[in-house]
Short mmCIF file of C-alpha atoms in Angstrom, two decimals:
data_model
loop_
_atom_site.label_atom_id
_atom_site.label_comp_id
_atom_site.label_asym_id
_atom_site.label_seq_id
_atom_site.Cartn_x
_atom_site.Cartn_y
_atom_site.Cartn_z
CA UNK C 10 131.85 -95.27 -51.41
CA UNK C 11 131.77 -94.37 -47.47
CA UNK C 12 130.83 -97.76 -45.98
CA UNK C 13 128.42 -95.91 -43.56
CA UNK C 14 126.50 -94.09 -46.81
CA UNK C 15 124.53 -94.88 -49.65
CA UNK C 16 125.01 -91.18 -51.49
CA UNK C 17 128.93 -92.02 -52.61
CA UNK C 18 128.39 -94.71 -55.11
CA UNK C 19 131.61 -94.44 -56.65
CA UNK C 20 134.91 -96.01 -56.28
CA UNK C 21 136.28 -93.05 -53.80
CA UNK C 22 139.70 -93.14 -52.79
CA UNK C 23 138.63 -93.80 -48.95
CA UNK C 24 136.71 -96.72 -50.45
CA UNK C 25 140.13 -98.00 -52.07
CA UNK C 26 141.61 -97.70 -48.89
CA UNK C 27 138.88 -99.26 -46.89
CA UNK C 28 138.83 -102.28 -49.44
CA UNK C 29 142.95 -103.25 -49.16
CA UNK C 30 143.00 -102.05 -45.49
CA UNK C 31 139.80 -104.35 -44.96
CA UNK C 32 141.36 -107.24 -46.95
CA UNK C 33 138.69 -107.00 -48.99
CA UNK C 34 140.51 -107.28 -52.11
CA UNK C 35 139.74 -110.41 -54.56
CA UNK C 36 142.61 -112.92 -53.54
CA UNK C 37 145.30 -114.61 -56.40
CA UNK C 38 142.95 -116.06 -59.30
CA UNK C 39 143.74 -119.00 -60.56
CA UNK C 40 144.20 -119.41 -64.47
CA UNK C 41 145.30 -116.47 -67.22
CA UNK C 42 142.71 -115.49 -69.46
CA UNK C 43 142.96 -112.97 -72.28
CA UNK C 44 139.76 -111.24 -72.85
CA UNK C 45 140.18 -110.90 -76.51
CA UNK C 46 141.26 -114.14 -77.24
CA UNK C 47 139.37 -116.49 -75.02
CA UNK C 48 136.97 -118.70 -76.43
CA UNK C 49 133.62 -118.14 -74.57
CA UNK C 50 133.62 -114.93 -76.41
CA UNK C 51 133.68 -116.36 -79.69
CA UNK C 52 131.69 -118.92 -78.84
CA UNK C 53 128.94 -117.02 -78.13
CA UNK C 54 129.53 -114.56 -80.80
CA UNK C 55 126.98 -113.58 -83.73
CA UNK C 56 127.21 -112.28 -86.98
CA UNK C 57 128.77 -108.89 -87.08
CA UNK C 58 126.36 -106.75 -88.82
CA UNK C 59 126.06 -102.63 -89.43
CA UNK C 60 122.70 -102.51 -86.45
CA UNK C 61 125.11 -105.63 -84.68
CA UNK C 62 128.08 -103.78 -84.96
CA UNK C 63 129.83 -106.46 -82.03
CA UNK C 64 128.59 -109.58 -83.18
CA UNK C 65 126.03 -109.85 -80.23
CA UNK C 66 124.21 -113.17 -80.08
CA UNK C 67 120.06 -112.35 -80.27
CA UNK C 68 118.95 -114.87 -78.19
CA UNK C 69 122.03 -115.53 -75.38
CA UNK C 70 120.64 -114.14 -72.05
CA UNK C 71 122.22 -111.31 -70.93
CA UNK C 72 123.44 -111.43 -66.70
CA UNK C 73 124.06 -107.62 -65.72
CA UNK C 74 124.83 -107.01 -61.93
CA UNK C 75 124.75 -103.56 -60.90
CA UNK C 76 125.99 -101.67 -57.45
CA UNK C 77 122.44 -100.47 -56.46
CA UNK C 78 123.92 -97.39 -53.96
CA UNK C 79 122.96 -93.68 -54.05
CA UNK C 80 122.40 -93.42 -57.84
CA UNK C 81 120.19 -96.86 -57.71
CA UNK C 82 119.42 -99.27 -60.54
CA UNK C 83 116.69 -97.24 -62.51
CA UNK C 84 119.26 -95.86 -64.68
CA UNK C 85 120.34 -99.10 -65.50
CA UNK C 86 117.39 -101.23 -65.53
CA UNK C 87 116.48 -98.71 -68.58
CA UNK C 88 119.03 -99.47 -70.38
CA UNK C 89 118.41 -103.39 -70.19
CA UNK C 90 115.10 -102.13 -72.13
CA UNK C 91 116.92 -101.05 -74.54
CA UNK C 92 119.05 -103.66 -75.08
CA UNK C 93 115.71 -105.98 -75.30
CA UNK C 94 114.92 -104.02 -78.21
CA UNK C 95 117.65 -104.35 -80.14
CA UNK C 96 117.58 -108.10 -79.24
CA UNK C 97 114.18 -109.20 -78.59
CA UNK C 98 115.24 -113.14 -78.21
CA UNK C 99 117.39 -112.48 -75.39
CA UNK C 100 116.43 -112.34 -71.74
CA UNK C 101 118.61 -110.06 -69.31
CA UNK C 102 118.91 -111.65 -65.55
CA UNK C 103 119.26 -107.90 -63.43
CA UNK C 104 120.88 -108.32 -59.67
CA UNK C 105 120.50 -104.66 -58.35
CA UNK C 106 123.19 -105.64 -55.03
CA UNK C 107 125.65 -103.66 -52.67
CA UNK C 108 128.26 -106.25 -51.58
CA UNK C 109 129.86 -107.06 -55.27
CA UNK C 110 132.40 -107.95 -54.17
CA UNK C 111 131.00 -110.42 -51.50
CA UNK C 112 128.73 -111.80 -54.07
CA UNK C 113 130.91 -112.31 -56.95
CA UNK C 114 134.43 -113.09 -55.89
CA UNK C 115 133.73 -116.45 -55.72
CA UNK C 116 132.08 -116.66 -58.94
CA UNK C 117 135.28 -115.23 -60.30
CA UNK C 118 137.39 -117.79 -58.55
CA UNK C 119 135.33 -120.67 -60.30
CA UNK C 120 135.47 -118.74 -64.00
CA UNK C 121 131.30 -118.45 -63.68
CA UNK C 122 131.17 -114.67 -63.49
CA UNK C 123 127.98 -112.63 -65.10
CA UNK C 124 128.21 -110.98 -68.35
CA UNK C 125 129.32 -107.20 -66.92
CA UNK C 126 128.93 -105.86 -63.82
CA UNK C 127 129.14 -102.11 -61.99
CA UNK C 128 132.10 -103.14 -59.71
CA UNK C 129 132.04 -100.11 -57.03
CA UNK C 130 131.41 -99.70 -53.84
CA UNK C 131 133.78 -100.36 -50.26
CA UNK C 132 133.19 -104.22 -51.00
CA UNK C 133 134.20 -104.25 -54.73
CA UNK C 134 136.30 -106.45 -56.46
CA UNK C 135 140.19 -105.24 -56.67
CA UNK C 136 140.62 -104.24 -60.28
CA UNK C 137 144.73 -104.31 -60.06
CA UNK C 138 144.05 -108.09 -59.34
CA UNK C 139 141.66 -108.91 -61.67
CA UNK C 140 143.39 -107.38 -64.58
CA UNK C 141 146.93 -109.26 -63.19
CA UNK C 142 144.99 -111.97 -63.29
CA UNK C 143 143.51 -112.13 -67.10
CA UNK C 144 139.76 -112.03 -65.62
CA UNK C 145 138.70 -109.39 -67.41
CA UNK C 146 137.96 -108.73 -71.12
CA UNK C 147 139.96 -106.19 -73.47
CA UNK C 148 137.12 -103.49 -74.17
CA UNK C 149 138.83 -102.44 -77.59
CA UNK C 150 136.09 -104.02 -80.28
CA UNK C 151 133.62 -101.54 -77.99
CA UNK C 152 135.69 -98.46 -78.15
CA UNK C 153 136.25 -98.83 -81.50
CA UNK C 154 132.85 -99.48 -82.33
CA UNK C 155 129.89 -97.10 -83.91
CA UNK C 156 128.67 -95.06 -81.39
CA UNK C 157 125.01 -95.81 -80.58
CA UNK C 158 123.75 -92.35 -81.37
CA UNK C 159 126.28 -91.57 -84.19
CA UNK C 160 127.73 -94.66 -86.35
CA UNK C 161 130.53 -91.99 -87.55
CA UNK C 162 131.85 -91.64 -84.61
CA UNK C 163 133.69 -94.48 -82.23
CA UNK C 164 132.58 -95.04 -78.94
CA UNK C 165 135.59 -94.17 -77.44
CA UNK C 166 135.07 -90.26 -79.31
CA UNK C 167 131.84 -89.88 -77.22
CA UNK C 168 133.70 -89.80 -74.08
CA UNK C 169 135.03 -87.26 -71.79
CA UNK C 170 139.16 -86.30 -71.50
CA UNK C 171 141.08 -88.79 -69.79
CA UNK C 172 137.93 -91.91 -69.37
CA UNK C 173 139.61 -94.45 -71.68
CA UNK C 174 142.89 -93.85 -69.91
CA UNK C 175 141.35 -94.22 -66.36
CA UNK C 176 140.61 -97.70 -67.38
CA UNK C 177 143.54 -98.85 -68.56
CA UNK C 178 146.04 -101.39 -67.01
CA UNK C 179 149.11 -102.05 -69.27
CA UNK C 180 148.07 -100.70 -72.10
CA UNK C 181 144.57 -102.15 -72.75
CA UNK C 182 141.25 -100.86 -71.91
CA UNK C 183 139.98 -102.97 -69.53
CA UNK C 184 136.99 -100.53 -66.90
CA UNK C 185 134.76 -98.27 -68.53
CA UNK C 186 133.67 -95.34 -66.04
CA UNK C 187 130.44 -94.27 -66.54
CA UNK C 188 130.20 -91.30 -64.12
CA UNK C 189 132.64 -88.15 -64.51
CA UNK C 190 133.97 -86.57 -61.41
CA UNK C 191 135.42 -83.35 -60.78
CA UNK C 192 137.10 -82.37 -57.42
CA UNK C 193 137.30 -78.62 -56.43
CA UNK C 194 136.32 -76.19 -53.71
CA UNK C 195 132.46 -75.65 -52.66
CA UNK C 196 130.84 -72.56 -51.63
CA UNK C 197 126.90 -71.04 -51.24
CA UNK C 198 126.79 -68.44 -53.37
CA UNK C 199 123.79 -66.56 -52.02
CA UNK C 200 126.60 -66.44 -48.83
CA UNK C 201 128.85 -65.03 -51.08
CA UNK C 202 126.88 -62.48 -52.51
CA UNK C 203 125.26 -61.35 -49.43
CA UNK C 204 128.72 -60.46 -47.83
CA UNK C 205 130.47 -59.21 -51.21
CA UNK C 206 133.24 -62.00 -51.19
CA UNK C 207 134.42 -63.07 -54.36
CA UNK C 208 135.49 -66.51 -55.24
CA UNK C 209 139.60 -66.31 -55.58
CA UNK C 210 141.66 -67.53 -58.83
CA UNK C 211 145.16 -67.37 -57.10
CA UNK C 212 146.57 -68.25 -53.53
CA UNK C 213 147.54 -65.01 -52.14
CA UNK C 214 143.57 -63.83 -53.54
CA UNK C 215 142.23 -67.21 -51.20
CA UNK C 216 144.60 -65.80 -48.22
CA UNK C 217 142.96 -62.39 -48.01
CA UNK C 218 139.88 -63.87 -48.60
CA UNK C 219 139.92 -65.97 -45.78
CA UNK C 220 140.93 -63.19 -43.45
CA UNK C 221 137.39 -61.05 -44.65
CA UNK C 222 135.48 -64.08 -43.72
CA UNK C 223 137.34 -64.87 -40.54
CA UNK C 224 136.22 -61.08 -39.99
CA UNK C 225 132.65 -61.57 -40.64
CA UNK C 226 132.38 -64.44 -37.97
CA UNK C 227 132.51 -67.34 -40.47
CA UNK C 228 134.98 -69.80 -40.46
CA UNK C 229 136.89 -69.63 -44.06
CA UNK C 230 137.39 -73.92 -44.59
CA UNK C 231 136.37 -76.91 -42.93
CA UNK C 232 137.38 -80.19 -44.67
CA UNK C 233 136.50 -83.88 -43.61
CA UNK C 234 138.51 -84.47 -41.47
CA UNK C 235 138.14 -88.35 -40.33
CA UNK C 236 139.35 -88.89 -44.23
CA UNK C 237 142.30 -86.40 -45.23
CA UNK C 238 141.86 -87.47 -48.44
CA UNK C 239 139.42 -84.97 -49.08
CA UNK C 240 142.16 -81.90 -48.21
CA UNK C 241 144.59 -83.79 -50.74
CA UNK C 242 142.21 -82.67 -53.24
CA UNK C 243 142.94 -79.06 -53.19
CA UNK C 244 146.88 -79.65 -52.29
CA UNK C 245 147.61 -82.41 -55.10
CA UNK C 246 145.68 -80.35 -57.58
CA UNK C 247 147.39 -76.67 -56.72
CA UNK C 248 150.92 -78.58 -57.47
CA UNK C 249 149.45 -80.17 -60.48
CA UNK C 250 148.69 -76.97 -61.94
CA UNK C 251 152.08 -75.49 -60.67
CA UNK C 252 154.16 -78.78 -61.92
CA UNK C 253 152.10 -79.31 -65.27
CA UNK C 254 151.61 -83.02 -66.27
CA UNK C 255 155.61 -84.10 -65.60
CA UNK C 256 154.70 -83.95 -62.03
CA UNK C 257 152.02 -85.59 -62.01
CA UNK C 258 153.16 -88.46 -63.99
CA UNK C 259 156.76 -88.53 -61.44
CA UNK C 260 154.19 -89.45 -59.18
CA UNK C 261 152.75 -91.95 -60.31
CA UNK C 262 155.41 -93.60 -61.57
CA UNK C 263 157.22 -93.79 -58.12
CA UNK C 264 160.01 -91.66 -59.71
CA UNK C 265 163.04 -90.88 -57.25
CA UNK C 266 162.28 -87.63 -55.16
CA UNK C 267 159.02 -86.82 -57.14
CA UNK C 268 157.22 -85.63 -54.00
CA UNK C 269 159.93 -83.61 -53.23
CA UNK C 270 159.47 -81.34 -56.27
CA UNK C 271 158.77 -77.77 -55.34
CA UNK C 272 154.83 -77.68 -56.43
CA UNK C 273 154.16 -80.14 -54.18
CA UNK C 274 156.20 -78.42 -51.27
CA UNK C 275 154.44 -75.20 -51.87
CA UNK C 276 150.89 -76.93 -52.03
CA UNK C 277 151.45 -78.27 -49.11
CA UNK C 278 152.76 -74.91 -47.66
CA UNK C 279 149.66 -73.45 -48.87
CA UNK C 280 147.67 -75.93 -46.73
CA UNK C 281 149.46 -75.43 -43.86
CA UNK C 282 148.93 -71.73 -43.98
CA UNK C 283 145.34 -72.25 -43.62
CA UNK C 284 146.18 -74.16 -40.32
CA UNK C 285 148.50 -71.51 -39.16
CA UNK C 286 146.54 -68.31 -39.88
CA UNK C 287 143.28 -70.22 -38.11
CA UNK C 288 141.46 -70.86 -41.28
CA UNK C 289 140.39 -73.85 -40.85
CA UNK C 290 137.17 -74.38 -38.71
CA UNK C 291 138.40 -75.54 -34.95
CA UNK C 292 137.83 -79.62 -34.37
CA UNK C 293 137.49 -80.03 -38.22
CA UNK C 294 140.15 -82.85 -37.87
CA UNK C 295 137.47 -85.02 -35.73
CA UNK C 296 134.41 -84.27 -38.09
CA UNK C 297 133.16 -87.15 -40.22
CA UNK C 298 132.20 -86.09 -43.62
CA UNK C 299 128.61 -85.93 -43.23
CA UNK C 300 129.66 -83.60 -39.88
CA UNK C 301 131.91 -81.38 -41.84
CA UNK C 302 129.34 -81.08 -45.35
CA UNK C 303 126.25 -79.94 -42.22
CA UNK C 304 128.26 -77.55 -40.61
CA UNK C 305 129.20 -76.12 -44.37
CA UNK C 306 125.53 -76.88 -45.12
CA UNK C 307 124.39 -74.80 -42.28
CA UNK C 308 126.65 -71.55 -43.48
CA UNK C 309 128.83 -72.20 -40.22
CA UNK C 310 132.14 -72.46 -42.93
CA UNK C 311 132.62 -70.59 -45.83
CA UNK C 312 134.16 -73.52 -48.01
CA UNK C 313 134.76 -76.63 -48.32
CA UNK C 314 136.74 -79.16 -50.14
CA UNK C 315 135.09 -82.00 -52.05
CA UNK C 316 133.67 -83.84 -55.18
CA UNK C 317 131.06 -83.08 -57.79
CA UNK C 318 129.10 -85.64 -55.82
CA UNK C 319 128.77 -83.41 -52.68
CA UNK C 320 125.05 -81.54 -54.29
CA UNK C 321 123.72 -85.24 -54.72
CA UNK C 322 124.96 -86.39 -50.74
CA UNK C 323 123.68 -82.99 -49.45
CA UNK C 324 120.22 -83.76 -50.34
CA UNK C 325 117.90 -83.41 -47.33
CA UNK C 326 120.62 -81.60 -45.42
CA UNK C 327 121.19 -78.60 -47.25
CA UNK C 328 118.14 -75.89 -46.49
CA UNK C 329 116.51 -74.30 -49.83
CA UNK C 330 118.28 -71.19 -51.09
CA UNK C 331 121.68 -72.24 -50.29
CA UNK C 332 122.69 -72.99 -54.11
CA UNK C 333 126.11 -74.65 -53.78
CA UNK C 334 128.66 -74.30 -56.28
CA UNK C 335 132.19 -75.43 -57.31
CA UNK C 336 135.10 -73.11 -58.30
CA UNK C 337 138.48 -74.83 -59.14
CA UNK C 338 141.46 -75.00 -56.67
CA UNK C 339 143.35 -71.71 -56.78
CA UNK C 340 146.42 -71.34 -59.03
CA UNK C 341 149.98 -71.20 -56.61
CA UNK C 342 151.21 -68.88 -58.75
CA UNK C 343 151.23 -66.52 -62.07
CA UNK C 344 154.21 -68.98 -63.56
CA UNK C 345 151.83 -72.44 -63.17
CA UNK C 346 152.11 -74.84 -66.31
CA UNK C 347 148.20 -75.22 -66.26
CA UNK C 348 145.46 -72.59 -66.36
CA UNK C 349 143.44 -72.00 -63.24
CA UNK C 350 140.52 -73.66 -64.63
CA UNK C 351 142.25 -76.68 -65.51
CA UNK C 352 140.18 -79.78 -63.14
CA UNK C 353 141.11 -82.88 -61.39
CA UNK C 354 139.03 -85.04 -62.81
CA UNK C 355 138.33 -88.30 -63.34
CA UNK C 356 135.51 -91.06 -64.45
CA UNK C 357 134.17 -93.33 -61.71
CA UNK C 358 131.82 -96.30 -61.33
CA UNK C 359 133.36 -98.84 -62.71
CA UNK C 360 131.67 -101.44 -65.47
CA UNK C 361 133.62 -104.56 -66.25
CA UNK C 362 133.32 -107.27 -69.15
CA UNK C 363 134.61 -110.57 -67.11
CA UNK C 364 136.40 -112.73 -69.88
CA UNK C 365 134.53 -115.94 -68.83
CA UNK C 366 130.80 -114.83 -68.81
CA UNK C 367 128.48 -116.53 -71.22
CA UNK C 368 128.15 -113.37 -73.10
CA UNK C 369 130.74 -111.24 -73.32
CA UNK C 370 129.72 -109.87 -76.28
CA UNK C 371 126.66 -108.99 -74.75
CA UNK C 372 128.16 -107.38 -72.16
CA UNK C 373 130.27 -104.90 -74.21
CA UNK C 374 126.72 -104.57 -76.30
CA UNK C 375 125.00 -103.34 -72.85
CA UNK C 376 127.96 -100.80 -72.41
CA UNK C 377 127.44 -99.64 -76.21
CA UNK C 378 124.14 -98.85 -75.18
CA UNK C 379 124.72 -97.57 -71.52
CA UNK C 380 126.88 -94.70 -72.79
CA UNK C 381 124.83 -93.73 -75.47
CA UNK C 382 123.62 -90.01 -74.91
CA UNK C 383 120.14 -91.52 -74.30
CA UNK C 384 120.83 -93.77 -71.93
CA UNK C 385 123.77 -90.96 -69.90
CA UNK C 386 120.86 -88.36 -70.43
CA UNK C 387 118.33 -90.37 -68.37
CA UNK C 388 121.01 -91.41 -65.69
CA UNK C 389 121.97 -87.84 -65.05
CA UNK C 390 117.49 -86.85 -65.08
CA UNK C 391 117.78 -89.58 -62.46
CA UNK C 392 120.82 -88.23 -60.50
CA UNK C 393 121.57 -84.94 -60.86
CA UNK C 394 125.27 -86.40 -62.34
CA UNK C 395 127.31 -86.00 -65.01
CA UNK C 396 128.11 -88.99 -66.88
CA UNK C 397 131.12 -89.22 -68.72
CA UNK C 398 129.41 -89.05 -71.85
CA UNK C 399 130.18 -86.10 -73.86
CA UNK C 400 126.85 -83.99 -74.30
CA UNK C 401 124.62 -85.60 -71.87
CA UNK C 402 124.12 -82.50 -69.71
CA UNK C 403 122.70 -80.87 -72.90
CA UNK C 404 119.25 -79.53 -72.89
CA UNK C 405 118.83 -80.45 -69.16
CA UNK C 406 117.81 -78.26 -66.50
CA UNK C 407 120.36 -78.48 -64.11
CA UNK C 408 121.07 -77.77 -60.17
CA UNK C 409 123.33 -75.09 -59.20
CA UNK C 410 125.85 -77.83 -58.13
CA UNK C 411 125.73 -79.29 -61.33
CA UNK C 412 125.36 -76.51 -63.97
CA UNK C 413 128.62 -75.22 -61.90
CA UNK C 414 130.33 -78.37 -62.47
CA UNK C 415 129.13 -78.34 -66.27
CA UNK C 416 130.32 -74.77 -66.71
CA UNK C 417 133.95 -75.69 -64.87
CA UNK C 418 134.37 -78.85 -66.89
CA UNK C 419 133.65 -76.68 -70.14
CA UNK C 420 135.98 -74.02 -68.89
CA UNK C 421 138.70 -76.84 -68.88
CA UNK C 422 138.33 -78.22 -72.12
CA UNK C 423 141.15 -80.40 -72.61
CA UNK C 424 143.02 -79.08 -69.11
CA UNK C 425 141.86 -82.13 -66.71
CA UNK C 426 144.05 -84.25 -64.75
CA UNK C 427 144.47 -86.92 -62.40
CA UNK C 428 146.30 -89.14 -60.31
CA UNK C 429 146.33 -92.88 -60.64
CA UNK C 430 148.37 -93.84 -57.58
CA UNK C 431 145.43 -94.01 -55.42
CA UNK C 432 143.92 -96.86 -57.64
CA UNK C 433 147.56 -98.44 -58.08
CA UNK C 434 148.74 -97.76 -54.68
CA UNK C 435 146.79 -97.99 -52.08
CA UNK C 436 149.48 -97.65 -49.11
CA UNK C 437 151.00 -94.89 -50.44
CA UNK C 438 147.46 -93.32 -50.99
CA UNK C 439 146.73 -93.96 -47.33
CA UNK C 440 150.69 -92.76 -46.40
CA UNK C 441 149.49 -89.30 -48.08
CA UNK C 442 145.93 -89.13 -46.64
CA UNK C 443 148.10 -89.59 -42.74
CA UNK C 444 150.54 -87.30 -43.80
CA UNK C 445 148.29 -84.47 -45.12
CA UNK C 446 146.34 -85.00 -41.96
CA UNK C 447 149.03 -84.09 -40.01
CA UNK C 448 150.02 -81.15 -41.97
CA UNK C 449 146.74 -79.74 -41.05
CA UNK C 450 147.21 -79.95 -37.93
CA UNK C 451 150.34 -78.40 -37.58
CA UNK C 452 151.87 -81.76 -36.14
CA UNK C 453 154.56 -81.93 -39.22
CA UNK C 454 156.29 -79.11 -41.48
CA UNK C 455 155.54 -78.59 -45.14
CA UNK C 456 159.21 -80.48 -45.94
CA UNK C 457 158.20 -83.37 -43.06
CA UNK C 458 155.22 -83.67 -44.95
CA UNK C 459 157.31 -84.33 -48.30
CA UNK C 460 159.89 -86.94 -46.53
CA UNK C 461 157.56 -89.03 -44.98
CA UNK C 462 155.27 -89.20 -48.18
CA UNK C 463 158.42 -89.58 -50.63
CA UNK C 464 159.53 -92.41 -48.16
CA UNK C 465 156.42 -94.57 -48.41
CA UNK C 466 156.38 -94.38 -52.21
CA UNK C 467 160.11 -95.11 -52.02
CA UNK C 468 158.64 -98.88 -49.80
CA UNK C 469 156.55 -99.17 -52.83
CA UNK C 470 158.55 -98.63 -55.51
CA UNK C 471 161.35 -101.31 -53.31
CA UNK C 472 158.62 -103.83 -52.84
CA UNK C 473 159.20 -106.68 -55.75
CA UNK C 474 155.41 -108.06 -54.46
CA UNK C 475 153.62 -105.07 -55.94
CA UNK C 476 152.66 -104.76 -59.47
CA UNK C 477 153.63 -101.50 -61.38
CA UNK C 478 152.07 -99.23 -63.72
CA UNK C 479 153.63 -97.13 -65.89
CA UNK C 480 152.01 -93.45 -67.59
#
């Protein structure tokens, strides 16, 4: 989340940067504790039943803490509700808070954390170090389990591509992200339709278009400029879709020269084409986002990069009538390895099971319940968000925003990706974001961009003090 906004309540990747650049990560832990087999949990285990699927102990309170930004606490607080119906004995203990991190390292440090917590937000807690750490507990038994809504089907079968594997650190399932974001490009389409434009599906189609908007007195792209990150979208996915999934998983896994691979050279030559031909709205590198999302807002730019979030952060900015939508990044080419519709995409807002609460098995109960369609159903009424529930959006009247994210995510099926080195990395994620930021500027070449990036994940890969992950 933007430290100077409530409307980004996510775990951005500016907010992973601000957090290690801050030094607001959660420092070495003292003692190892496996989730699964520590003995709080079993301790405060009950009898595993068919309607008590996880053994959840009826009259152990229940301590949720939840990051109370732009989508608030409602959602939540309803689902406590439910969880005092299925266990009537027990009494939940709610802190709605925005500093987690502030508030619970220390808890954390002492082994007294609460029972699960929403751990986003710039002043989170560093997931890399609590899961190096053993803090956290192995969310398997509540994957595996009966879905609330369908005992048939496993919890981990109700949610969208790729949100088990966003949560997992060597191997075990450790987060569970309960919103689902998409990243792709923005436009009004009432501006669109008034001037004829059409939204393009390959780069040379985005090229021409830009030059009919340029014409019209409109400037084609602005992007956020304070945070580069936000450009990387568009770049990182174009080479994604050109490279397939080998190149996406070369970068993550600090492989030799994997940001010299040609997609990536030719996203980035995309990018800087935009610069060159004047594309890009003039000061756009000094805009905040907020600065860059009015001017958009205010038809001044044509298009913008940015996540599904934007429609949500808009509100109160945007004037009536403008009905935003997203349209995936452009293919680079007619030989990528991924359709055009293929997303980046990934799941977001973070809930945790800390292996030393009281009631761990409570806390994997309130996620069993959290991500039931229900409970994702009233969070997205409440936020105009999809949830990274499968079928949640169903039966809702949605935004433009949304129903275009819904209709791009269903146009993907099974085509999503994402990168990981932003959560694993973050000074190669903030290497890229200073690179790409002077790519746009025309300050560095498409193949200067490559060599300095490729030389900060080669520090990273050299450095024996960070932990690895593997894909």
């Amino acid at each position: 989340m933007n430290p100077s906004s409530q409307f980004r309540p996510y775990p951005t990747r500016r907010a992973v940067l601000g957090a290690a650049v801050a030094g607001a990560a959660l420092p070495v832990l003292g003692g190892c504790v496996t989730g699964g087999d520590d003995g709080a949990t079993e301790a405060a285990a009950g009898a595993k039943t068919a309607e008590n699927p996880l053994g959840v102990p009826d009259k152990t309170p229940l301590e949720v803490v939840i990051f109370k930004g732009g989508y608030g606490d409602e959602y939540a607080i309803n689902a406590e509700s439910l969880y005092k119906q299925r266990y009537p004995g027990a009494t939940v203990d709610h802190k709605g808070m925005q500093k987690v991190g502030k508030a619970l390292q220390p808890r954390f440090v002492a082994d007294t954390p609460p029972d699960v917590v929403d751990n986003t937000g710039a002043g989170r807690l560093d997931l890399a170090t609590l899961v190096s750490a053993g803090k956290l507990t192995d969310l398997a038994d509540l994957l595996d389990a009966p879905s609330l809504d369908d005992p048939a089907r496993k919890v981990r079968d109700t949610l969208l591509p790729g949100v088990v594997e966003d949560g997992t650190f060597d191997g075990k399932a450790q987060v569970l992200n309960f919103t689902y974001t998409v990243w792709g490009l923005w436009y009004s389409k009432p501006l669109f339709d008034k001037h004829g434009w059409t939204f393009p599906t390959t780069w040379d189609a985005m090229l021409a278009l830009c030059e009919q908007i340029k014409k019209a007195g409109v400037a084609p792209w602005t992007y956020q400029g304070k945070y580069p990150e936000y450009l990387n979208d568009p770049l990182l996915a174009m080479a994604a879709k050109a490279g397939g999934a080998d190149l996406v998983k070369a970068v993550d896994n600090l492989e030799p020269n994997a940001w010299k691979q040609q997609p990536l050279v030719d996203a980035a030559t995309a990018i800087a084409e935009l610069a060159g031909k004047g594309y890009i709205l003039s000061g756009s590198e000094a805009l905040s986002h907020t600065e860059a999302q009015a001017a958009w807002s205010q038809s001044q730019v044509a298009i913008i990069p940015c996540g599904s979030w934007l429609e949500a952060e808009q509100k109160g900015v945007t004037p009536d009538g403008f009905d935003m939508v997203m349209a995936p990044a452009p293919a680079l080419s007619g030989g990528d390895k991924l359709p055009q519709t293929a997303l980046q995409a990934s799941s977001s807002e973070s809930f945790i099971v800390p292996a030393k609460g009281k009631n761990p098995r409570g806390g994997l109960e309130f996620l069993r319940i959290l991500f039931s369609t229900t409970a994702a159903k009233r969070f997205a009424e409440l936020n105009s968000t999809m949830p990274s529930v499968a079928g949640a959006l169903e039966g809702l009247t949605l935004s433009s925003g949304l129903g275009s994210v819904k209709t791009a995510v269903d146009a993907a099926g099974a085509n999503t990706f994402t990168y990981r080195f932003r959560t694993w990395y973050a000074p190669l994620a903030k290497a890229v974001d200073d690179a790409t930021g002077e790519l746009a500027t025309k300050r560095i070449t498409p193949a200067q961009w490559s060599d300095r990036v490729q030389k900060a994940a080669d520090a990273v890969a050299a450095d024996s003090a960070v932990k690895k992950f593997q894909r």
